[in-house]
CSV table of C-alpha atoms and ligand atoms in Angstrom, one decimal:
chain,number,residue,atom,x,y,z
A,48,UNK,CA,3.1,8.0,17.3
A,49,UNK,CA,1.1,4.7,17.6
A,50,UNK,CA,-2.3,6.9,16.2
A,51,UNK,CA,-0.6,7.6,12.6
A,52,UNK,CA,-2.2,4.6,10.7
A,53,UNK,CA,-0.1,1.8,9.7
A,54,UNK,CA,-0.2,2.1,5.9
A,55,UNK,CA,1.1,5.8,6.8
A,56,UNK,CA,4.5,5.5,7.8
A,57,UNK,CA,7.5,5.2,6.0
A,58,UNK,CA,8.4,1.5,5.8
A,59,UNK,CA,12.0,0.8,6.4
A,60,UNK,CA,13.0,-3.2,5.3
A,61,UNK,CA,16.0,-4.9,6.5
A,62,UNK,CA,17.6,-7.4,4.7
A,63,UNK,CA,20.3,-9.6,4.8
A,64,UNK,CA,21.5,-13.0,5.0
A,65,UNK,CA,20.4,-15.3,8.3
A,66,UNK,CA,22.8,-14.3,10.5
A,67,UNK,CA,23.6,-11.3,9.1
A,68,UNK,CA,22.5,-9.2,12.0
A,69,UNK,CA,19.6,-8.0,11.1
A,70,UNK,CA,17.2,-8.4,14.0
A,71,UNK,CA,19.8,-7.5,16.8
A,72,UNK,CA,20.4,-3.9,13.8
A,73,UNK,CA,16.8,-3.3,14.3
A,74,UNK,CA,17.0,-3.8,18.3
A,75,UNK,CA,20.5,-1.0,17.7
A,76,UNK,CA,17.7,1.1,15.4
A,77,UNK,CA,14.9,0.8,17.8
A,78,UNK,CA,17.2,0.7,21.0
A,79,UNK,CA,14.8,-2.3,22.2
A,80,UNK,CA,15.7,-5.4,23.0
A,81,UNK,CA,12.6,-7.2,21.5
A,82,UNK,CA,13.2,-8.9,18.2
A,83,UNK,CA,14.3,-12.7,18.4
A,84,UNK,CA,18.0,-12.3,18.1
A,85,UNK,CA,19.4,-16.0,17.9
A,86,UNK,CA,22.5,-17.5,17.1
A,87,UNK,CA,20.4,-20.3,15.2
A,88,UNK,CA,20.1,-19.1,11.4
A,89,UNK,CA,16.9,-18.4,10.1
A,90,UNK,CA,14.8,-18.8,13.2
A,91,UNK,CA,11.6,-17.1,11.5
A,92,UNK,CA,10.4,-16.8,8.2
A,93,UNK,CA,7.8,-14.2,8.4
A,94,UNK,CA,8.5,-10.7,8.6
A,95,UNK,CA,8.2,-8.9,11.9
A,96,UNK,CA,6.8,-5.1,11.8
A,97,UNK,CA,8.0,-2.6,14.2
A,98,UNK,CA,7.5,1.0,14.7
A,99,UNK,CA,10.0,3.7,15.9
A,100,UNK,CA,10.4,7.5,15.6
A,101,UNK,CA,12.8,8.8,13.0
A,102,UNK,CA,13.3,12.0,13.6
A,103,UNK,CA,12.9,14.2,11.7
A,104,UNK,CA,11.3,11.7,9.3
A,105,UNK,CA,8.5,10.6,12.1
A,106,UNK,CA,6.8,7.3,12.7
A,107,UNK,CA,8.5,4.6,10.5
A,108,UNK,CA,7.7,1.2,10.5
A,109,UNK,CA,10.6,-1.4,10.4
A,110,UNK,CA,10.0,-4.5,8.9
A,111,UNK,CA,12.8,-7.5,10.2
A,112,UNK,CA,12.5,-10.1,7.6
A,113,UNK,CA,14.0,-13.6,7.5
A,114,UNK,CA,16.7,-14.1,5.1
A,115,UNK,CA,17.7,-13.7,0.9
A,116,UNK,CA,19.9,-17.0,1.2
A,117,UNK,CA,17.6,-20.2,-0.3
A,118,UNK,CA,19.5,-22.9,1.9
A,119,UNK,CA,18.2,-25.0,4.4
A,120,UNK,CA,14.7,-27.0,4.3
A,121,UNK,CA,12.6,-23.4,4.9
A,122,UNK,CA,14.7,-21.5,2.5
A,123,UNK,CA,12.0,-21.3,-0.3
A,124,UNK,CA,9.4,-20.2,1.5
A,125,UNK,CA,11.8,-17.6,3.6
A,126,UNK,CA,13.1,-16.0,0.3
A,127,UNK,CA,9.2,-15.6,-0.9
A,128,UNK,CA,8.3,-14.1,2.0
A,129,UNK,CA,10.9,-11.7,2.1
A,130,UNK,CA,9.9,-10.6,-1.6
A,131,UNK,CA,6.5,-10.3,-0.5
A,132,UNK,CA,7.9,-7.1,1.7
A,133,UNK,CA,9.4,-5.8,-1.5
A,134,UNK,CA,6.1,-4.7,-2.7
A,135,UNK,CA,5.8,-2.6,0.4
A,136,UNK,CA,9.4,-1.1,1.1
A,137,UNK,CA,10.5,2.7,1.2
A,138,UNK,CA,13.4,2.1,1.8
A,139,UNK,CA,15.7,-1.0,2.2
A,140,UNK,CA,18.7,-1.7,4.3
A,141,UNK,CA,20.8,-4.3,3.0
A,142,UNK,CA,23.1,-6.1,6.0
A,143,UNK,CA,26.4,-7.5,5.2
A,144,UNK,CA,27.7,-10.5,7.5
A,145,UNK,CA,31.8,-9.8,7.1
A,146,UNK,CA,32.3,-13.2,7.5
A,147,UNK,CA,29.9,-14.7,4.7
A,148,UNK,CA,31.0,-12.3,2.5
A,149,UNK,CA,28.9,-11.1,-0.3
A,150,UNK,CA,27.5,-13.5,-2.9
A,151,UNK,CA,24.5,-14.0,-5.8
A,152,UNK,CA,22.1,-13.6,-3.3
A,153,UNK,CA,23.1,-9.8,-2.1
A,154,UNK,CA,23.7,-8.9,-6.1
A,155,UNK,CA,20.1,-10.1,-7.1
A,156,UNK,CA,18.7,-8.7,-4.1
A,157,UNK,CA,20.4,-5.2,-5.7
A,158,UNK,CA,19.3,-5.9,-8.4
A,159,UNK,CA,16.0,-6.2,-7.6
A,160,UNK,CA,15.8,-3.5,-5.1
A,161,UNK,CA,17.2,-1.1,-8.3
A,162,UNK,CA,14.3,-2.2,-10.9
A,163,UNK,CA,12.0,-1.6,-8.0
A,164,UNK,CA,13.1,1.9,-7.6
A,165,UNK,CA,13.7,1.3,-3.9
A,166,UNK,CA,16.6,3.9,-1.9
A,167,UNK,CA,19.1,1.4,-0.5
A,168,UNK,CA,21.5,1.5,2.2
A,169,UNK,CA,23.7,-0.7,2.6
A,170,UNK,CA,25.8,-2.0,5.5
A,171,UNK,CA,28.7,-3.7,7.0
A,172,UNK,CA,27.6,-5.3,10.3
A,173,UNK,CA,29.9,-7.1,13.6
A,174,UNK,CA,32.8,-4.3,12.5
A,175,UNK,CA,34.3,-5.3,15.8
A,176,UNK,CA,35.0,-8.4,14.7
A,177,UNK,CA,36.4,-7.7,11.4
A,178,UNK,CA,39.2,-6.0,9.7
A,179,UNK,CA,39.2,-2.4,8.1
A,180,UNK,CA,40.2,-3.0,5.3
A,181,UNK,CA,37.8,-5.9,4.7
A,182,UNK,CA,34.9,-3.6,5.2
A,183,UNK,CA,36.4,-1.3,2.0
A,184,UNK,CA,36.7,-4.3,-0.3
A,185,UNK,CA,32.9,-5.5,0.6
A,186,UNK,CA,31.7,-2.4,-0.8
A,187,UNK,CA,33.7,-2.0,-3.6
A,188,UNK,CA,32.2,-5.8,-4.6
A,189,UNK,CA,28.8,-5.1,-4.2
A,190,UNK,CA,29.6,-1.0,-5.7
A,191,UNK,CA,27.7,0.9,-3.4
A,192,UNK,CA,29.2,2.5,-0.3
A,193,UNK,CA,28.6,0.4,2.9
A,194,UNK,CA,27.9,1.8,6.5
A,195,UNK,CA,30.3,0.1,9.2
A,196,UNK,CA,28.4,-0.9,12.0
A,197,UNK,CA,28.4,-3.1,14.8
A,198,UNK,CA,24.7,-3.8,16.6
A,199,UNK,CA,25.5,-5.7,19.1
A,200,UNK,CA,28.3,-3.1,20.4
A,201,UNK,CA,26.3,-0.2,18.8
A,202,UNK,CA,29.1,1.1,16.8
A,203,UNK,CA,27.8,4.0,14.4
A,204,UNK,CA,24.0,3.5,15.0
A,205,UNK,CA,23.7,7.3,14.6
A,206,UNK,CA,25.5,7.5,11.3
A,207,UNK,CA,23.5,4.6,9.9
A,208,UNK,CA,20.2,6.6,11.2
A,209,UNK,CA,21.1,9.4,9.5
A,210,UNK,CA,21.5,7.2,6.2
A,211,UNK,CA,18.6,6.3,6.2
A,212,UNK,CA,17.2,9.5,6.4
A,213,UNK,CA,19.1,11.1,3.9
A,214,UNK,CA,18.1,7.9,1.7
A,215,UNK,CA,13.8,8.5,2.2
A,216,UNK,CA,12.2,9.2,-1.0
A,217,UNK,CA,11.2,12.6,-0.8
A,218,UNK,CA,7.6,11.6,-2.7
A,219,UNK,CA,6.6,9.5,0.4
A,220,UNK,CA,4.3,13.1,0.9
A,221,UNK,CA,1.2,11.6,0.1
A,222,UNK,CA,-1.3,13.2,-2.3
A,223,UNK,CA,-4.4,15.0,-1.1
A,224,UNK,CA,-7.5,12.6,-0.1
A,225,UNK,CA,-10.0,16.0,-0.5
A,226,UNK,CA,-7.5,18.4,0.4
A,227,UNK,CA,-7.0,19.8,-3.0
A,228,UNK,CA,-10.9,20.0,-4.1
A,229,UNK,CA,-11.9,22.2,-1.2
A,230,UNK,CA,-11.0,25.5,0.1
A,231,UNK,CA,-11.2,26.7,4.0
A,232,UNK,CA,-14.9,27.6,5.6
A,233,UNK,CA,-16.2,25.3,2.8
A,234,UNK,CA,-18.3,22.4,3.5
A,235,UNK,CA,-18.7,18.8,2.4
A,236,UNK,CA,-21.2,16.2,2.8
A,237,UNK,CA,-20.0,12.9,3.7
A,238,UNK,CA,-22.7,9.9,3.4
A,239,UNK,CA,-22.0,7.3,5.4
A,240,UNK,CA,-24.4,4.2,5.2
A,241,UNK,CA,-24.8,2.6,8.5
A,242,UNK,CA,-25.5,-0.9,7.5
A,243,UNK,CA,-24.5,-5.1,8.3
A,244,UNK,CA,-21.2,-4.4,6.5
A,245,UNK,CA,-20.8,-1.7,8.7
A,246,UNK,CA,-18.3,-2.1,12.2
A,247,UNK,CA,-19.9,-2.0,15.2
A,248,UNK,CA,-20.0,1.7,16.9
A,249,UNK,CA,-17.2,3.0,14.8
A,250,UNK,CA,-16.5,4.7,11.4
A,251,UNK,CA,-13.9,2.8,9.2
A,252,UNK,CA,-10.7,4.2,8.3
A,253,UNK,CA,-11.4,5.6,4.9
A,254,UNK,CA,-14.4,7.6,6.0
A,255,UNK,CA,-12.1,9.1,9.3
A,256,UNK,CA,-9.3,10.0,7.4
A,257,UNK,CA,-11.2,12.0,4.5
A,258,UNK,CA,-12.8,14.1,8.0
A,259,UNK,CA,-9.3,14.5,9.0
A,260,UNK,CA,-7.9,15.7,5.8
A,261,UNK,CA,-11.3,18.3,5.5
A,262,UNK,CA,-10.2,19.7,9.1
A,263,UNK,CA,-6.7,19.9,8.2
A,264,UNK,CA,-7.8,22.2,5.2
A,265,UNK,CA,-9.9,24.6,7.7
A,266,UNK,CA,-13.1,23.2,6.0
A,267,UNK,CA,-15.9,21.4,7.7
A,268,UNK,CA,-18.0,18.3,7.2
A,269,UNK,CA,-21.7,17.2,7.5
A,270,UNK,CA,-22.0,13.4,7.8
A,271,UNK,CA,-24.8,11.6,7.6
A,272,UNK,CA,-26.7,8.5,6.2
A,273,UNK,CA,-28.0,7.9,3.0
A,274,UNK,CA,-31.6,8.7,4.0
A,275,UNK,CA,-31.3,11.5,5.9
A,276,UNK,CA,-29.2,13.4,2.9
A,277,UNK,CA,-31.7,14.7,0.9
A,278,UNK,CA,-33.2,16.2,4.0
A,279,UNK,CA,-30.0,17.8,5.3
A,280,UNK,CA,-29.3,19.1,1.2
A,281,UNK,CA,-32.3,21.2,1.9
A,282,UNK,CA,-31.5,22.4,5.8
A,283,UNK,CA,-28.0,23.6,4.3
A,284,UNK,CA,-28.0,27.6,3.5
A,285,UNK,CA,-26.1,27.1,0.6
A,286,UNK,CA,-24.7,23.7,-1.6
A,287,UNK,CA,-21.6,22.2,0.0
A,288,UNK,CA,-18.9,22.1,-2.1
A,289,UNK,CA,-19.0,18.2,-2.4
A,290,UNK,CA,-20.7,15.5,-2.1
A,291,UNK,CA,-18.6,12.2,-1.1
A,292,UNK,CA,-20.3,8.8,-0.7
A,293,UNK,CA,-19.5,5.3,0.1
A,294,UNK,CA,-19.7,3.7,-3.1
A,295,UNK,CA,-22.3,1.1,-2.3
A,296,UNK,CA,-24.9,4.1,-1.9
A,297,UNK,CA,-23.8,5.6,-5.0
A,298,UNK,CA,-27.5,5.2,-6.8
A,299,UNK,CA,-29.6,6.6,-4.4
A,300,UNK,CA,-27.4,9.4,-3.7
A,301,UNK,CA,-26.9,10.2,-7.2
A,302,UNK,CA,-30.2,10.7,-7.3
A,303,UNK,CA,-30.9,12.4,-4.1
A,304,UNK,CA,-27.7,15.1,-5.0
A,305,UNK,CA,-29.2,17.9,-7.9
A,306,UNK,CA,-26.8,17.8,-10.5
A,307,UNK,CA,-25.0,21.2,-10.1
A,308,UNK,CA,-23.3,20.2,-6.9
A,309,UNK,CA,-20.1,17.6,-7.6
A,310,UNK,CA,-20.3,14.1,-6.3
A,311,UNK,CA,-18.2,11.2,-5.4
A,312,UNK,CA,-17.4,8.0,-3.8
A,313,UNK,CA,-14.7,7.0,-1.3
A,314,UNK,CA,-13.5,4.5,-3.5
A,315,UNK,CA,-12.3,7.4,-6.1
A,316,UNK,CA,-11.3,9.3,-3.5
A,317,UNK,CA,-8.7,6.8,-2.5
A,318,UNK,CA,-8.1,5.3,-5.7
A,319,UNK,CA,-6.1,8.7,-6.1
A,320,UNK,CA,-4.9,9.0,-2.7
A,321,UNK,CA,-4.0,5.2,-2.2
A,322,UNK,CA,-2.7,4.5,-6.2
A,323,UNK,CA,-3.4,6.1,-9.5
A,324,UNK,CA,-6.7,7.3,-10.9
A,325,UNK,CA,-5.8,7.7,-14.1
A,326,UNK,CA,-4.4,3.5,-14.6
A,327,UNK,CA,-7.5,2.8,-12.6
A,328,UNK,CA,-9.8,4.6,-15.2
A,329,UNK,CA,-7.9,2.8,-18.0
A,330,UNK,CA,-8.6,-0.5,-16.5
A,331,UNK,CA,-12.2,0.5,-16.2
A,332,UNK,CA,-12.5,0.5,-20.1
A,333,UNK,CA,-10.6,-3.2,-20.3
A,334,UNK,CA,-14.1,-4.3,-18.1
A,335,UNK,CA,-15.9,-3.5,-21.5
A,336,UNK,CA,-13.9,-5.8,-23.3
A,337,UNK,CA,-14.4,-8.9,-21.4
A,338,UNK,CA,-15.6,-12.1,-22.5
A,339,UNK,CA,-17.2,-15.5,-21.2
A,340,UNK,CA,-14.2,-17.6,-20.0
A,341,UNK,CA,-11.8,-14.6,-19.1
A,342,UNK,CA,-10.1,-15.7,-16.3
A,343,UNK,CA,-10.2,-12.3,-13.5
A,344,UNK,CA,-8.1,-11.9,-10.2
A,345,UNK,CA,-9.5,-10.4,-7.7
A,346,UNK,CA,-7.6,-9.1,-4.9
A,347,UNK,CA,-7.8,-7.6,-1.1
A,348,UNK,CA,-5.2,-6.1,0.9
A,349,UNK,CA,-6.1,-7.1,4.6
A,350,UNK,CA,-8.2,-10.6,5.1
A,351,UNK,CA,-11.0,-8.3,6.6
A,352,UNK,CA,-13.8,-9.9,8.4
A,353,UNK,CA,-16.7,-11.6,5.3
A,354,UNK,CA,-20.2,-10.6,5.3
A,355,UNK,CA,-22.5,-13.5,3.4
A,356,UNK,CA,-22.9,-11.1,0.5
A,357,UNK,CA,-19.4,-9.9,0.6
A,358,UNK,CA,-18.1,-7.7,-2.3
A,359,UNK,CA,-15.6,-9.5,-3.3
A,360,UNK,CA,-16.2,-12.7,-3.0
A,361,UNK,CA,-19.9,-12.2,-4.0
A,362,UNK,CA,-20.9,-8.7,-5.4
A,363,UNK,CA,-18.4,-7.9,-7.6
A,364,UNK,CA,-17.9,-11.6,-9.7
A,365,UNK,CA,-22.2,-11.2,-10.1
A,366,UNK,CA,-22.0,-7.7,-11.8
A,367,UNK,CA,-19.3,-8.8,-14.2
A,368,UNK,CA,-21.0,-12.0,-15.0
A,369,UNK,CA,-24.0,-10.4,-16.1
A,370,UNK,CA,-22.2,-7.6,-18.0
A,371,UNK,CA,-20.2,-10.2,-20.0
A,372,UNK,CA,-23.6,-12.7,-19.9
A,373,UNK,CA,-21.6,-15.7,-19.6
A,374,UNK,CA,-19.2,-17.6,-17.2
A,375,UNK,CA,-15.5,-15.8,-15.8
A,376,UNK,CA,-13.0,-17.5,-14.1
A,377,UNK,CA,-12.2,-16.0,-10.8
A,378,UNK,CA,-9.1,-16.2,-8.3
A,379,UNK,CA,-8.7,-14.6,-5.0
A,380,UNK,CA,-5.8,-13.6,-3.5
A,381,UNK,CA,-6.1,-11.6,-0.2
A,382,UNK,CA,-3.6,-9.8,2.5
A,383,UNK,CA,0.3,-9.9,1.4
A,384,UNK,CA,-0.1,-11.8,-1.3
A,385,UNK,CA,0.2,-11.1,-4.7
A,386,UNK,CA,0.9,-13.2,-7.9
A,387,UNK,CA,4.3,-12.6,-9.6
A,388,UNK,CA,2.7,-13.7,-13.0
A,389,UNK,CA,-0.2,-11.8,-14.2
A,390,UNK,CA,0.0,-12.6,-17.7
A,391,UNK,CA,-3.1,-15.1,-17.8
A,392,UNK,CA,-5.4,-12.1,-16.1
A,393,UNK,CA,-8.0,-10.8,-18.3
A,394,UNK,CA,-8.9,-8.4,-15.5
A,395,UNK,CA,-7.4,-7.6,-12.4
A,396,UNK,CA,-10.0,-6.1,-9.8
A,397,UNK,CA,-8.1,-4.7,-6.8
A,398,UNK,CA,-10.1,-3.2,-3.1
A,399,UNK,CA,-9.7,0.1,-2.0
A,400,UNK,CA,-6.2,-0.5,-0.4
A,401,UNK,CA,-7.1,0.9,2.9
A,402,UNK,CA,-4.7,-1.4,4.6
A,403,UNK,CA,-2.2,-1.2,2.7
A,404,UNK,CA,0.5,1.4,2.0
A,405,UNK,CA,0.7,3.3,-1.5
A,406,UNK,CA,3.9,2.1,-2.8
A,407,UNK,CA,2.6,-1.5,-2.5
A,408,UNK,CA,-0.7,-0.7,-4.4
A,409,UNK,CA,1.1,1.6,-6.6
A,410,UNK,CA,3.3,-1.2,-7.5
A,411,UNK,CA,0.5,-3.9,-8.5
A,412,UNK,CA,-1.0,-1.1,-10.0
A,413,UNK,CA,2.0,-0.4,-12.2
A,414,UNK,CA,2.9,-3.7,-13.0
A,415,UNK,CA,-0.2,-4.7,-14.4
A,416,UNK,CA,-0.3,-1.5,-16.2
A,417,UNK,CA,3.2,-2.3,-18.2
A,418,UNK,CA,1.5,-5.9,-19.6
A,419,UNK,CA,-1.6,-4.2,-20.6
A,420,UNK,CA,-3.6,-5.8,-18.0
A,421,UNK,CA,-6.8,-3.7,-16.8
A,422,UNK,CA,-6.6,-3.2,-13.3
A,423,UNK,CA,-9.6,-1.3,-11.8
A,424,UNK,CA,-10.5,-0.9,-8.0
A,425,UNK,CA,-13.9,-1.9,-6.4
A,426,UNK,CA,-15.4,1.6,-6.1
A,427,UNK,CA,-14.2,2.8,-9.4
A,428,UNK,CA,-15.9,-0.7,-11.1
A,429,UNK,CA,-19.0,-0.3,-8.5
A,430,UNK,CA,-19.2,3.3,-10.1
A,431,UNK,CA,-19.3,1.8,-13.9
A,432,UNK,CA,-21.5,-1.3,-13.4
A,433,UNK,CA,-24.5,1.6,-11.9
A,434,UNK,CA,-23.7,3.8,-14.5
A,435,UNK,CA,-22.7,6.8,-12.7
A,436,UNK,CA,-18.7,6.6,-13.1
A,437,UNK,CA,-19.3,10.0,-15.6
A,438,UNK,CA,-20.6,11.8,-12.6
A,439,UNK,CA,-17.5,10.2,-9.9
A,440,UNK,CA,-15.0,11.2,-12.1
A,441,UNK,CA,-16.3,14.8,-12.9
A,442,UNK,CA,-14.3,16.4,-10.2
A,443,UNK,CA,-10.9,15.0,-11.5
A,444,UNK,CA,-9.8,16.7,-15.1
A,445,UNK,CA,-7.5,14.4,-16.5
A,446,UNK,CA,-9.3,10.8,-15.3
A,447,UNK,CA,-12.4,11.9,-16.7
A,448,UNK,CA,-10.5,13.0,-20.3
A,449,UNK,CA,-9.2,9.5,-20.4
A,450,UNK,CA,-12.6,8.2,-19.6
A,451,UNK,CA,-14.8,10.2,-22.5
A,452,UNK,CA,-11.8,8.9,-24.5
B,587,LIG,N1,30.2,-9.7,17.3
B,587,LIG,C1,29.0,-9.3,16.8
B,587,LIG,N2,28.0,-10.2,16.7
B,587,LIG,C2,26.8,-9.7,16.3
B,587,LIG,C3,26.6,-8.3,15.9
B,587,LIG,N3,25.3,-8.2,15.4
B,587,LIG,C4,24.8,-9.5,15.6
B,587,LIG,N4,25.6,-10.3,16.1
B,587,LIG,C5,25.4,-11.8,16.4
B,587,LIG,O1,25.0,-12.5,15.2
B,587,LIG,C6,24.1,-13.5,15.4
B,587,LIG,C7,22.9,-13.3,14.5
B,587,LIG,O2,22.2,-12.1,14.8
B,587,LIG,P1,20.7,-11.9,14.4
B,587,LIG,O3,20.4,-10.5,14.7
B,587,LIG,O4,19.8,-12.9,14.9
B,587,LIG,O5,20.8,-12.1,12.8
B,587,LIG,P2,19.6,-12.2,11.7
B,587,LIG,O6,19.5,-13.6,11.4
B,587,LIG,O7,20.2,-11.5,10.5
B,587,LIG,O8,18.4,-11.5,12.3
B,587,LIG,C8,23.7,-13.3,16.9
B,587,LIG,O9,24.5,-14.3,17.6
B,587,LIG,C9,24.2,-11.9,17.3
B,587,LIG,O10,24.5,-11.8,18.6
B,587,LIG,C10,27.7,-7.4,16.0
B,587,LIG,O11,27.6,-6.3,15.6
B,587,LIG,N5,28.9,-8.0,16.4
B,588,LIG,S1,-10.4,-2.0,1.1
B,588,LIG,FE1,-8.9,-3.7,1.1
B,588,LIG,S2,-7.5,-3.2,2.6
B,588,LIG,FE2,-9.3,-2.0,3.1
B,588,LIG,S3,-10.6,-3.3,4.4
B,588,LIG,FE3,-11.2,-3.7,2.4
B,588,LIG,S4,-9.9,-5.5,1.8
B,588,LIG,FE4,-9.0,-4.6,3.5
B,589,LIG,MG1,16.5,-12.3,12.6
């Protein structure tokens, strides 16, 4: 259970006034006794992350967050927080405190949760403190059916589990990273560039889960470096069915791969499997339109260690200033956060998402998508600034109709 990746799981959000119950629910959940459970309210404001088996939905991950009610001097910044894990959530669990009763906080919070698409379950907490009837009239005022449950006394745990369950969006199945563009017994060459970016005596996560998904379609993978490809091309019996490279090789493998076999990057890979290749591939023409002064956001999901010619902070705001030939205005935003306004964005340019889980990036991705802001991904926008995003895209149908466009 602790192998499956992070950005994997299911994430399950619980939320609530301080006080509400929420940390000693997840304790109930998890039957651990580890979150701070304190009579004090709001004794954290950033969200804890805990994992637990579901059964049969697997390894979720529950995220205990701090509190929807504004009051008190860390209020604010507990209720931004707490949106913050919107942009990741599966699932939420909204916790009812019998006692504080249900106010404007637990109807926006609704609210919210409904124009994000997110399940919710809702319940009714310290039941053996309160009144039956009560627990009727709660729901009917916030109009969705709460679960009575007490954590504390872990009172109908089970029936909450199986809520919560019943509540999982069913598209949490994640789309193929290769899966779908192989068959068993064929092979594909991976090219990996061992460089200074590259970890120390390890393959990064991108790279290991497109070998896992090969293996788990009965096909099998050659992996080697940029320089030794052209070689092991010619060793090979027959062509492999696909070429995938990291994107920062793409040039020299482009030219080292003979056009009749299909070739890729990583990036496009996982712009499909991590968000949507087809926004992405819209937001790749908006780079064409830019001009000197356009203000661009460029955003990372994990505050990942910086190399002195690091792509995003280096790389990627050189290509675009001399394909516009002028000055851009860049922001950086990394890890969690995310701007709520995106209106001023010329561009958004977005990393690969590795870190992250799908409904988050899917969410950006959307969101930017509905104001008509291009949003592209590094790989993808690598791909366009060499020339060779015709060649990436080849393999997918539909992204490469909306690119010949
Ligand atoms: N009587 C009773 N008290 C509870 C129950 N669940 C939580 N509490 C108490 O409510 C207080 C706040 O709980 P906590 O889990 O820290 O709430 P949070 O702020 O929402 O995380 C603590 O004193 C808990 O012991 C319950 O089911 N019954
Ligand atoms: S692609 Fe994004 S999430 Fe993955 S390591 Fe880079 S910055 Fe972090
Ligand atoms: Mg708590």
């Amino acid at each position: 259970m602790q192998k499956t990746p992070q950005a994997n799981r299911l994430h399950i959000a619980i939320l609530g006034r301080r006080n509400a119950g929420k940390s000693s629910l997840i304790n109930a959940l998890t039957n651990q006794d580890l979150t701070v459970v304190s009579e004090v309210a709001g004794t954290t404001t950033d969200p804890v992350y805990k994992s637990m088996e579901l059964l049969p939905l697997g390894p979720v991950t529950m995220i205990d967050t701090a509190g929807i009610d504004d009051r008190g001097e860390l209020g604010k910044l507990r209720v931004k927080k707490t949106k913050e894990v919107l942009g990741r959530t599966d699932l939420a669990i909204i916790v009812i405190d019998p006692q504080q009763g249900i106010e404007k906080a637990e109807r926006e919070l609704l609210e919210e949760l409904r124009e994000r698409d997110i399940p919710v379950v809702g319940a009714v907490n310290k039941i053996d403190q309160t009144e039956e009837d009560k627990i009727e009239l709660l729901s009917e005022e916030l109009g969705i059916q709460l679960q009575p449950v007490s954590a504390t006394k872990r009172i109908n745990i089970e029936d909450l589990k199986k809520e919560i369950v019943f509540n999982a969006p069913s598209e949490f199945e994640e789309p193929h990273i290769i899966g779908d563009l192989i068959k068993p017994q064929q092979t594909v060459v991976l090219v990996v560039p061992v460089d200074m970016a590259a970890p120390k005596g390890r393959l990064i996560l991108p790279q290991v889960q497109t070998l896992r998904d090969v293996l788990d379609n009965d096909a099998q993978a050659l992996i080697v470096k940029e320089r030794e490809l052209k070689g092991a091309l010619e060793e090979l019996k027959s062509d492999p069915e696909i070429v995938v490279t990291d994107s920062q090789a793409f040039m020299d493998v482009d030219a080292d791969v003979p056009a009749r076999i299909p070739l890729t990057g990583f990036s496009v890979l996982f712009a499909r499997y991590k968000g949507d290749l087809e926004i992405y591939t819209r937001g790749i023409k908006g780079i064409d339109n830019l001009n000197p002064g356009d203000k661009i956001l460029i955003a990372e999901a994990c505050t990942h260690h910086r190399t002195p010619d690091d792509i995003g902070k280096v790389k990627i705001p050189r290509w675009l200033r001399q394909l516009v030939g002028g000055k851009l205005n860049f922001e950086h935003v990394s890890g969690r956060e995310f701007p709520d306004q995106l209106d001023s964005y010329d561009l958004i340019v977005h990393c690969g998402g590795c870190m992250a889980n799908r409904k988050e990036i899917l969410y950006r991705l959307k969101k930017a998508d509905s104001l008509n802001i291009p949003i592209v991904n590094y790989g993808m926008l690598i791909a366009h600034v060499h020339g060779i995003l015709d060649r990436a895209l080849e393999p997918f149908p539909l992204a490469q109709m909306i690119w010949e466009e």
